[in-house]
Short mmCIF file of C-alpha atoms in Angstrom, two decimals:
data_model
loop_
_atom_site.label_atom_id
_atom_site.label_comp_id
_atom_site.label_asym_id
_atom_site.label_seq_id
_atom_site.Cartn_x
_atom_site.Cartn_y
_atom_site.Cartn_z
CA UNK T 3 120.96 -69.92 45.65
CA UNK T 4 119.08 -67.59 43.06
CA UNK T 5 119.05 -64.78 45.34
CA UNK T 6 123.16 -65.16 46.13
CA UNK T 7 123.96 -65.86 42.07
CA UNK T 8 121.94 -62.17 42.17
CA UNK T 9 123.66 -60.69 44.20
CA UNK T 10 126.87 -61.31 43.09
CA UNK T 11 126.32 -60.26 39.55
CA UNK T 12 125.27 -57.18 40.99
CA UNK T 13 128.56 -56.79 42.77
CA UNK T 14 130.48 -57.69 39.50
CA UNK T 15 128.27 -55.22 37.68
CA UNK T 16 128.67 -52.58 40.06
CA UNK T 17 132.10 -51.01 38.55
CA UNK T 18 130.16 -50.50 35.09
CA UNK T 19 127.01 -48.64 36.69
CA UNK T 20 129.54 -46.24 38.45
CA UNK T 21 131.33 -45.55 35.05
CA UNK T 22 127.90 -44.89 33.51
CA UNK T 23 126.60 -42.65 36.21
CA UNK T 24 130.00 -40.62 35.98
CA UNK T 25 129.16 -40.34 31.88
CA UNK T 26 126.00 -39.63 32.48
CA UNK T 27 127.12 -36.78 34.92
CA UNK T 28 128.49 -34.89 32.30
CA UNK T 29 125.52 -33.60 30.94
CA UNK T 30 123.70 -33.89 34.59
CA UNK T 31 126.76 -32.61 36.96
CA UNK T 32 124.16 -33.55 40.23
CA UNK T 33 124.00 -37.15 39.37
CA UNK T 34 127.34 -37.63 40.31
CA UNK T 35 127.23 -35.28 43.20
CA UNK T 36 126.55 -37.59 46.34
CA UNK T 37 127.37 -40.72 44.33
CA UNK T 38 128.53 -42.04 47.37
CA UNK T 39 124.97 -43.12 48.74
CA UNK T 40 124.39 -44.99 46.09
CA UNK T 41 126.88 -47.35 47.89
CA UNK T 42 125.13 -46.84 50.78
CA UNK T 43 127.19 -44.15 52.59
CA UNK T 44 124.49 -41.71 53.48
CA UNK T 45 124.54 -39.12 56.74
CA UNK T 46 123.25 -40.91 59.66
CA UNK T 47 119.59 -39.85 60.51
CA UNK T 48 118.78 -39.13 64.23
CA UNK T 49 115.40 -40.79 65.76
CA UNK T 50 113.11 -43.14 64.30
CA UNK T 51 113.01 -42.82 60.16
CA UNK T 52 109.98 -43.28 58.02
CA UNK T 53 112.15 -44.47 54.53
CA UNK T 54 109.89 -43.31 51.53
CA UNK T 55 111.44 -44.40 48.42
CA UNK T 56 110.15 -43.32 45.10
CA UNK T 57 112.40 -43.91 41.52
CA UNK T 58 112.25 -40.59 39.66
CA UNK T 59 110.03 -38.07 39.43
CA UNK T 60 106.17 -39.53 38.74
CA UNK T 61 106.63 -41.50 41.51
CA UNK T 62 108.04 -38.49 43.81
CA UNK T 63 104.91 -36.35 42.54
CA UNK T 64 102.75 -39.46 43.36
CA UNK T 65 104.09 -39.73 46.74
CA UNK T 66 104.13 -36.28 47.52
CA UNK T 67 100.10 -36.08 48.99
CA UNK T 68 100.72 -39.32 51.00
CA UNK T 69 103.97 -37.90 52.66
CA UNK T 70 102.11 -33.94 53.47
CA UNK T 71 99.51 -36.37 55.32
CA UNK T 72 102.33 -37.97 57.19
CA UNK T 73 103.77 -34.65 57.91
CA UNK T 74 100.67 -33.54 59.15
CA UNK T 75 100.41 -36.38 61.70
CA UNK T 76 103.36 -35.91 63.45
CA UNK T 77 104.10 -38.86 64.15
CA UNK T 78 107.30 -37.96 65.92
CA UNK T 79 110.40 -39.25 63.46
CA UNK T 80 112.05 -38.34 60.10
CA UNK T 81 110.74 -38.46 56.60
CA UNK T 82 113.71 -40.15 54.55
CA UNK T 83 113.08 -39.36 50.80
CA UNK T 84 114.76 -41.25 48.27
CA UNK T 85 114.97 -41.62 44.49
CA UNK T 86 117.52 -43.28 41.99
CA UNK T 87 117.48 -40.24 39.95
CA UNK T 88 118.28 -36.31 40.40
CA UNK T 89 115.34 -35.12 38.92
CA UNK T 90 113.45 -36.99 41.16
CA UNK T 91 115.54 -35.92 43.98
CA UNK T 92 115.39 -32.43 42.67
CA UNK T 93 111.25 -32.62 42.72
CA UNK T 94 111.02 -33.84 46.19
CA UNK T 95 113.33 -31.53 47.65
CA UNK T 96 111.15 -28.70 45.73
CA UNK T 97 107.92 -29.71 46.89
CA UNK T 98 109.43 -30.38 50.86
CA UNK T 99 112.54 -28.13 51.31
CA UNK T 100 113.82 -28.54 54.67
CA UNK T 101 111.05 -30.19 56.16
CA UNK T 102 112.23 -33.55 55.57
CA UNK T 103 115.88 -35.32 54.92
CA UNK T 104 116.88 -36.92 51.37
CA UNK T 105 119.26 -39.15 49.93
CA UNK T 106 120.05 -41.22 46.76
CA UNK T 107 118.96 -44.84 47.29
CA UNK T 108 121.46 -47.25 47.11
CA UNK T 109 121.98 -49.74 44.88
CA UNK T 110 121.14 -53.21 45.74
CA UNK T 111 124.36 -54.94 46.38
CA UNK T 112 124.07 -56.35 50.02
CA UNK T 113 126.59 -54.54 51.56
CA UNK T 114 125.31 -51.06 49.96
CA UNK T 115 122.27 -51.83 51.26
CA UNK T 116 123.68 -52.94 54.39
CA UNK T 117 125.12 -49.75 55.37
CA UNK T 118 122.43 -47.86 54.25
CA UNK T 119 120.16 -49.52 56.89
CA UNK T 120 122.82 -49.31 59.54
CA UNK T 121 122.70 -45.32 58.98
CA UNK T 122 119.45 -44.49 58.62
CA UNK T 123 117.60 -47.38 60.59
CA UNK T 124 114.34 -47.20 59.52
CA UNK T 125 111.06 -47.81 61.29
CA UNK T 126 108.94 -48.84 57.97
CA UNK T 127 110.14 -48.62 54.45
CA UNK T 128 107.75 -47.13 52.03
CA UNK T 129 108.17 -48.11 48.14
CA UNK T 130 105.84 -46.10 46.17
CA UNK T 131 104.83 -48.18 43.03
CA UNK T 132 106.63 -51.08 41.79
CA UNK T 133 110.20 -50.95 42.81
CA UNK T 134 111.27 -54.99 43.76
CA UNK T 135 114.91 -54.74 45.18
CA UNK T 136 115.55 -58.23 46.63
CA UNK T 137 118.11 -56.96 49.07
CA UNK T 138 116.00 -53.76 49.71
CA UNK T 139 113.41 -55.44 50.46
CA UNK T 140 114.74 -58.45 52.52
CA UNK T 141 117.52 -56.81 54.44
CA UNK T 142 114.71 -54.66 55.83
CA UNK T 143 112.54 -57.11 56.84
CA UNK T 144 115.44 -59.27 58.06
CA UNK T 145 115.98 -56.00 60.42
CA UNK T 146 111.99 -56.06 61.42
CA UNK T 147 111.68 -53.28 59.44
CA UNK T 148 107.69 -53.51 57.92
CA UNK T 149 108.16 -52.83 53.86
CA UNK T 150 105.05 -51.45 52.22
CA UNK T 151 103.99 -51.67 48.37
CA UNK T 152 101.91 -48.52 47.68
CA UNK T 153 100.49 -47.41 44.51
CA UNK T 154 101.57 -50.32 43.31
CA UNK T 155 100.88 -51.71 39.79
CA UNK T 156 101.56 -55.21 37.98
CA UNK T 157 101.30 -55.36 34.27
CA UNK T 158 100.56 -58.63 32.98
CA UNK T 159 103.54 -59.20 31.15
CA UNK T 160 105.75 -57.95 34.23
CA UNK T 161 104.12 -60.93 36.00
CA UNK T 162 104.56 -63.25 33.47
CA UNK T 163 108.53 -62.33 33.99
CA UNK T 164 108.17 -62.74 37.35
CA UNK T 165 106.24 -66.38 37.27
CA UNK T 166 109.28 -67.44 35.14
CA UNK T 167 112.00 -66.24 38.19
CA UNK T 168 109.41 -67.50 40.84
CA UNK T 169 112.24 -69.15 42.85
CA UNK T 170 113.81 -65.79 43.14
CA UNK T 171 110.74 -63.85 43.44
CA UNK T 172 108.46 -65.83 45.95
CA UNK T 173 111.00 -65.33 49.13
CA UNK T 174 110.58 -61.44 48.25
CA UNK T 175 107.38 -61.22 48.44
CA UNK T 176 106.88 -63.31 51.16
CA UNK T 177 109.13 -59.98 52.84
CA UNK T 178 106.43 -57.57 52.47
CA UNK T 179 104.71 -56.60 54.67
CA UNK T 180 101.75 -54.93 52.68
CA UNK T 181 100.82 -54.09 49.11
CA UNK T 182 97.76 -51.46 48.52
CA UNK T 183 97.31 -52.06 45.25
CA UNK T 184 95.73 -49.52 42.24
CA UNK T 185 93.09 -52.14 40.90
CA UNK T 186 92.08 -55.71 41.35
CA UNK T 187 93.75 -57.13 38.38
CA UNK T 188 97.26 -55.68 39.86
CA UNK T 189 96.36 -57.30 43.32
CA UNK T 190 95.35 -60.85 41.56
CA UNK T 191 99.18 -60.71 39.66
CA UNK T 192 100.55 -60.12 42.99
CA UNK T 193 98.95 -63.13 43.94
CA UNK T 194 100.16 -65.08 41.31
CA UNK T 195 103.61 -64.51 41.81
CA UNK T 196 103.53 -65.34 45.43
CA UNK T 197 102.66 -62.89 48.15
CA UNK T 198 100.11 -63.61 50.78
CA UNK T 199 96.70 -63.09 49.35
CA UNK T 200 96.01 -61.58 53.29
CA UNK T 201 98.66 -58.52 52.69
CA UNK T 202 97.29 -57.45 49.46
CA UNK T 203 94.68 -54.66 49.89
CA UNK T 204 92.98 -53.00 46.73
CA UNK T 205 92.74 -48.78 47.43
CA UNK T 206 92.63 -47.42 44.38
CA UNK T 207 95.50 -45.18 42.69
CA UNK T 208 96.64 -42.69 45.35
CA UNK T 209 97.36 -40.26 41.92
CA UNK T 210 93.65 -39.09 41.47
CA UNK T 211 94.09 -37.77 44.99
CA UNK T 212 96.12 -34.44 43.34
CA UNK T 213 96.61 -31.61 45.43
CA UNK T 214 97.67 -28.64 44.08
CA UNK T 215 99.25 -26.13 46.35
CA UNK T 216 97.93 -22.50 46.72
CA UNK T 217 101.61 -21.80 45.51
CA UNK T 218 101.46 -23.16 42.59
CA UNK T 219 98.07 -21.91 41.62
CA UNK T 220 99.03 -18.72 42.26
CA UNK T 221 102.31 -19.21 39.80
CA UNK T 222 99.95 -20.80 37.08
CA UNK T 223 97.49 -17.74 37.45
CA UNK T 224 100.58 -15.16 37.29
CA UNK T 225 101.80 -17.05 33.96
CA UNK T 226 98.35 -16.89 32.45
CA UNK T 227 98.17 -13.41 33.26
CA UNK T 228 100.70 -12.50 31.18
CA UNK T 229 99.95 -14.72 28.21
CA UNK T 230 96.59 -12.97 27.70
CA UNK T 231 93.54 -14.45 25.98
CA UNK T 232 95.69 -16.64 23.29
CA UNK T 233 94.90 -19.73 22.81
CA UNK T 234 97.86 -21.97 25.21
CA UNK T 235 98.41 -25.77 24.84
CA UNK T 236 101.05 -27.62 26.60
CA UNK T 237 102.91 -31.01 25.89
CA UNK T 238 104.00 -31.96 29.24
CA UNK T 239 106.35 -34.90 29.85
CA UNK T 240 107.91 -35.72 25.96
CA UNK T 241 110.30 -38.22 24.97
CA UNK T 242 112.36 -38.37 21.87
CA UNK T 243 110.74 -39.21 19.08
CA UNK T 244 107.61 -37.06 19.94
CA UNK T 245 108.46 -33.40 19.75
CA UNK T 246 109.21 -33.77 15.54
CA UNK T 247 105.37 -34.79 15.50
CA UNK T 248 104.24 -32.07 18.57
CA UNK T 249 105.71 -29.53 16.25
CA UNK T 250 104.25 -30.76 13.17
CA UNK T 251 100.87 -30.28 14.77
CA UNK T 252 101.53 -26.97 15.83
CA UNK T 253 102.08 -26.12 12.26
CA UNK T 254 99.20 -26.61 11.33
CA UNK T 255 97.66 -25.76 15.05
CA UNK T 256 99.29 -22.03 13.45
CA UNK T 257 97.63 -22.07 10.44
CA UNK T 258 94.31 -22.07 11.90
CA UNK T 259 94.93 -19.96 15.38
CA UNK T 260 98.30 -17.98 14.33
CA UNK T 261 98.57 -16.76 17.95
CA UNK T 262 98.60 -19.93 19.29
CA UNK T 263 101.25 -20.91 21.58
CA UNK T 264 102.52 -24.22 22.72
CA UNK T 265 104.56 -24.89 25.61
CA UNK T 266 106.76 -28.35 25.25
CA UNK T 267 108.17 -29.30 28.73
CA UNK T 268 110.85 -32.37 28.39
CA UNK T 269 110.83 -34.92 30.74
CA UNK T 270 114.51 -35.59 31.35
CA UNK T 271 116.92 -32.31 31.51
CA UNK T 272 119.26 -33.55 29.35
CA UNK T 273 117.37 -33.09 26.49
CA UNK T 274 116.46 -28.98 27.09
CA UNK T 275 119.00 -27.76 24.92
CA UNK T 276 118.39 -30.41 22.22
CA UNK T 277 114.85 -29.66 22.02
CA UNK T 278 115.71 -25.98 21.67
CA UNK T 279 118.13 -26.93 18.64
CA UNK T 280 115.11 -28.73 17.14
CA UNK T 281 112.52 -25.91 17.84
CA UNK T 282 114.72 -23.26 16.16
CA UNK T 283 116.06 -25.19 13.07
CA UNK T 284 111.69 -25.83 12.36
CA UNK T 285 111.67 -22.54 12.37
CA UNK T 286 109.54 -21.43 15.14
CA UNK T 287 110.19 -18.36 17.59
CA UNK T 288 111.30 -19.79 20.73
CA UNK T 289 111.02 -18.45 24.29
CA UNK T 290 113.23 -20.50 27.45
CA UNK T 291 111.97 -20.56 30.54
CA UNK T 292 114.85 -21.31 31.98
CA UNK T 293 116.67 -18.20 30.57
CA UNK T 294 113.48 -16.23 31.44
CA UNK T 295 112.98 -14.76 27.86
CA UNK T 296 109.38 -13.65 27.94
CA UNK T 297 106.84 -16.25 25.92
CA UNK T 298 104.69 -13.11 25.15
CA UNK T 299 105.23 -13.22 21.61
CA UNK T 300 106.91 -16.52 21.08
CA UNK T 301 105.31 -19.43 18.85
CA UNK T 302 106.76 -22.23 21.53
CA UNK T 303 107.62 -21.67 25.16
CA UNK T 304 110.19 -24.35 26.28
CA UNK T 305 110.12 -25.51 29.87
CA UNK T 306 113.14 -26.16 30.70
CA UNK T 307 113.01 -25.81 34.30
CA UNK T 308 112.68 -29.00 36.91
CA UNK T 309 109.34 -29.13 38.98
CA UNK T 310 106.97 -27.12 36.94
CA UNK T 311 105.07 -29.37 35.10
CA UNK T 312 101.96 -29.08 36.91
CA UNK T 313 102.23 -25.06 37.34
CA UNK T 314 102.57 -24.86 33.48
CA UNK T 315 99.58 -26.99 32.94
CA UNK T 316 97.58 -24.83 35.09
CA UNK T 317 98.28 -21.87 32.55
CA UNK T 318 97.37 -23.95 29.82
CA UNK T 319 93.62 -24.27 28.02
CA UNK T 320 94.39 -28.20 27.37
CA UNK T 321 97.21 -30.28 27.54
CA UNK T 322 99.15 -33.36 25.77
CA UNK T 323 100.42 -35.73 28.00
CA UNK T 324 103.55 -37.19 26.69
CA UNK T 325 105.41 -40.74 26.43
CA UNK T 326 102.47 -42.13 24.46
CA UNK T 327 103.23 -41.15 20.67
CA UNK T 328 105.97 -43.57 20.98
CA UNK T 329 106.05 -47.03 22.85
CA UNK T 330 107.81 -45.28 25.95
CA UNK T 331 103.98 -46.24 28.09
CA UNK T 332 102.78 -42.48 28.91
CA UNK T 333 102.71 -40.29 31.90
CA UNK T 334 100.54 -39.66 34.33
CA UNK T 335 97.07 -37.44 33.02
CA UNK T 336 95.73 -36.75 36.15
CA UNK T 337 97.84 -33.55 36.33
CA UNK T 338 96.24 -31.73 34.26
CA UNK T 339 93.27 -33.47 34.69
CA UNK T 340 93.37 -31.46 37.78
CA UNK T 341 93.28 -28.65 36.45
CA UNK T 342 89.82 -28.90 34.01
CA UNK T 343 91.35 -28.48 31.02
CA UNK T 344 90.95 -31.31 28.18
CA UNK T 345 93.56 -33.88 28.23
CA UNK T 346 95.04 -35.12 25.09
CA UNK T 347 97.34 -38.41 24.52
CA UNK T 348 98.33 -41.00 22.33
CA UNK T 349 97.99 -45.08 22.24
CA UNK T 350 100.57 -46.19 24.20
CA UNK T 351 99.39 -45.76 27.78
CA UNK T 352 100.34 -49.19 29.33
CA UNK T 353 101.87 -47.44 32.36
CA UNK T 354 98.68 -46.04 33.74
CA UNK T 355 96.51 -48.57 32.29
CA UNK T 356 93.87 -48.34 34.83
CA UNK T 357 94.04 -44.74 35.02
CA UNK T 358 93.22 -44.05 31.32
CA UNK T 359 90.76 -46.47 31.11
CA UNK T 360 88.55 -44.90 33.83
CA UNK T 361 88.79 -41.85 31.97
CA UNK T 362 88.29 -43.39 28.96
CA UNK T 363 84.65 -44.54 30.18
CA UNK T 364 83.84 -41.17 30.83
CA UNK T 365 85.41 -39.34 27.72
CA UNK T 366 87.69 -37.47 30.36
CA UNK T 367 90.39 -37.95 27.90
CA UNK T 368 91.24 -38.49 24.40
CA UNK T 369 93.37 -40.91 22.52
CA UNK T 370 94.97 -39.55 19.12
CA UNK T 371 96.53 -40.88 16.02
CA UNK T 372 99.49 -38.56 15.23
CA UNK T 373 99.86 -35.40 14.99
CA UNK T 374 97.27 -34.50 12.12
CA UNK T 375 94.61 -36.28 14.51
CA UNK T 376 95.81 -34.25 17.20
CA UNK T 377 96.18 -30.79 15.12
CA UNK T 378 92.48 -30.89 14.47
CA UNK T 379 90.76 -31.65 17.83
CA UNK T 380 93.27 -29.23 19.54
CA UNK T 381 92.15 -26.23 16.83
CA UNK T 382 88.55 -27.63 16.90
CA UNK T 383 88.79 -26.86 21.14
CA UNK T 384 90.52 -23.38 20.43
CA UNK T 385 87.78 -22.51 18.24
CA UNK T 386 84.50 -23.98 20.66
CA UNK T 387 85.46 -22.70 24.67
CA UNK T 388 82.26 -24.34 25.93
CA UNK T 389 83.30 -27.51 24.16
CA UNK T 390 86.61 -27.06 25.88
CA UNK T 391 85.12 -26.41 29.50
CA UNK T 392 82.47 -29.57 29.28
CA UNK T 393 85.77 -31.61 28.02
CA UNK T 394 87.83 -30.20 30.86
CA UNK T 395 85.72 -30.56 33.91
CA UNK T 396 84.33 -34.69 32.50
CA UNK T 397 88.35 -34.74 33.32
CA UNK T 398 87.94 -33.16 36.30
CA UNK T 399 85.14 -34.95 37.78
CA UNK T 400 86.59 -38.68 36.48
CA UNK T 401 89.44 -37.44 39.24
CA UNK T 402 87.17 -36.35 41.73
CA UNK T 403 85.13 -40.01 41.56
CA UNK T 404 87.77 -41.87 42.36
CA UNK T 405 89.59 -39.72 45.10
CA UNK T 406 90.17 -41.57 48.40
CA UNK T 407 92.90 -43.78 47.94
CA UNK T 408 95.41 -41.70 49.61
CA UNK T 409 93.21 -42.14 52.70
CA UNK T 410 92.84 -45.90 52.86
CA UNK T 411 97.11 -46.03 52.75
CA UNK T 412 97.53 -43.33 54.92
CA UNK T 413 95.19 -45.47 57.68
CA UNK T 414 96.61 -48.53 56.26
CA UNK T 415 100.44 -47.48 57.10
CA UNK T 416 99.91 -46.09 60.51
CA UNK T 417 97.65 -48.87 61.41
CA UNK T 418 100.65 -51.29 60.56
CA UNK T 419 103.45 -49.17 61.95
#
């Protein structure tokens, strides 16, 4: 009864989430191109389908190692990519191109769903994280179609939410198939809210297993090339609300190192041109990437181009990772991590709660105040490079410890194909 009183109000709610994407298109013109899969009305796909679904773009990043090992099996069918956003439709079809198909996912009516399923047919269903969709998930496994949690987290006060909806919740997690989840205290709430303590499997967080393609490296080493021996720090990943205090620390960032440059890379496009508004009226010389205005003597460097985040931290000598100055939950540090440069955020990190507290123990990153806090240990770094390297490369090696994940649910989805 639950799960039909859902899925009506879903249906009744439906007309309202169309109006809002076609508002939201107006800034974002290529969310409301294809709108109609998100009712489910996708091109069919020919042979058997491997559906990897993924929300934006974190989780298309995240999934992008696991499906380059699935590539690389050939395991003779199509990699379906999906995402409920552009940008992360945009990232996967960046990292991928032609080599596999994509599609908006639907929205979780039952008949959207329905005909989703009926064009694509998948052999296994792939949900990278936590994305629940009752009808995603049980349609598919009504169809014998094995659904697979990966990556997947559980805060503790998601699963409180869920313990409280446990008539609704229990019959979906009783539909899948496997969960591989990022730490024991994520597996133990999935236990707690119903699913088969048998089908939960802990692997670790398949984001310390970061790959960065010779591509990219090469791009990052071009860029650095041409910003010469200045000192370079990023903010990758910002919300609103945080780039007033990001430039307030490069103020006084300037006032120490007065060649310093800092490159601020948004997290959702429609906030580029904003963010250029709020960089020129502070006063700062401003350089777009997206315009291709050379950052060789700007103050800031905006990046206001989709899918290259991680080629922009490789340019950089350390890097903020956004979403955490505010109560927005942070973004994912492993990135730059990656790259052995000192990583920088503030306290709200709930997202990646595991992740920062591994680093954390190691002093692989470092938790800051505001933006005077953050002013002086980013010009105490510019001024001390073998500070900066042994700060970098604890980063690096906290990510090179706990590789191996994306191994275990590689082996653990074929096994159960």
């Amino acid at each position: 009864m639950l799960h039909f009183i859902y899925s009506q109000l879903i249906r009744l709610i439906l007309p309202l989430i169309l109006l809002r994407l076609w508002w939201q298109g107006r800034q974002a013109p290529d969310l409301r191109r294809n709108w109609q899969h998100r009712l489910g009305y996708v091109p069919s796909v020919p042979g058997p389908v491997i559906w990897v679904h993924a929300v934006s773009v974190g989780e298309t990043i995240a999934a992008g190692p696991m499906v380059r090992r699935l590539l690389a099996r050939n395991l003779g069918g199509t990699i379906l990519m999906t995402a409920m956003t552009d940008t992360g439709l945009a990232q996967a079809r960046k990292m991928f191109g032609n080599r596999v198909r994509y599609a908006y996912a639907p929205y979780d009516t039952p008949g959207s769903i329905r005909r989703f399923l009926n064009r694509t047919r998948p052999r296994i269903l792939v949900i990278m994280e936590t994305e629940i969709w009752p009808n995603m998930i049980r349609q598919s496994r009504k169809r014998k179609v094995p659904v697979f949690l990966i990556n997947a987290r559980l805060s503790e006060r998601s699963a409180r939410g869920y313990e409280r909806i446990r008539r609704l919740v229990l019959p979906i997690m009783q539909s899948i198939s496997w969960v591989a989840a990022q730490a024991e205290k994520d597996a133990e709430r999935f236990r707690r809210i119903g699913l088969d303590p048998q089908r939960v499997e802990v692997t670790g967080s398949v984001k310390f297993d970061v790959d960065i393609p010779d591509d990219i490296r090469q791009a990052a080493s071009a860029l650095r090339q041409r910003l010469g021996d200045r000192p370079v720090w990023i903010a990758g990943s910002t919300h609103a609300g945080e780039c007033v205090q990001l430039l307030q620390a490069h103020r006084q960032i300037l006032d120490w190192h007065p060649d310093a440059l800092l490159i601020v890379v948004p997290r959702h496009p429609d906030r580029f041109g904003t963010v250029a508004e709020m960089i020129r009226s502070e006063g700062y010389s401003l350089a777009r990437r997206s315009l291709q205005e050379a950052p060789d003597s700007a103050q800031v460097y905006l990046g206001d181009t989709m899918g290259e985040l991680m080629m922009l931290y490789g340019a950089s000598d350390l890097a903020f990772v956004g979403g955490s100055l505010i109560p927005r939950g942070g973004h994912n540090p492993l990135e730059p991590a990656a790259w052995g440069i000192p990583v920088f955020a503030g306290h709200h990190v709930f997202n990646f709660e595991t992740i920062y507290q591994r680093l954390l123990e190691h002093r692989g990153v470092f938790l800051v105040d505001g933006p005077d806090d953050l002013a002086e240990r980013v010009s105490v770094l510019f001024a001390s490079p073998d500070i900066r390297q042994e700060d970098g490369q604890r980063a690096l090696a906290v990510l090179n410890k706990n590789r191996g994940a994306l191994d275990k649910v590689v082996e653990g989805i074929i096994e159960r194909i």
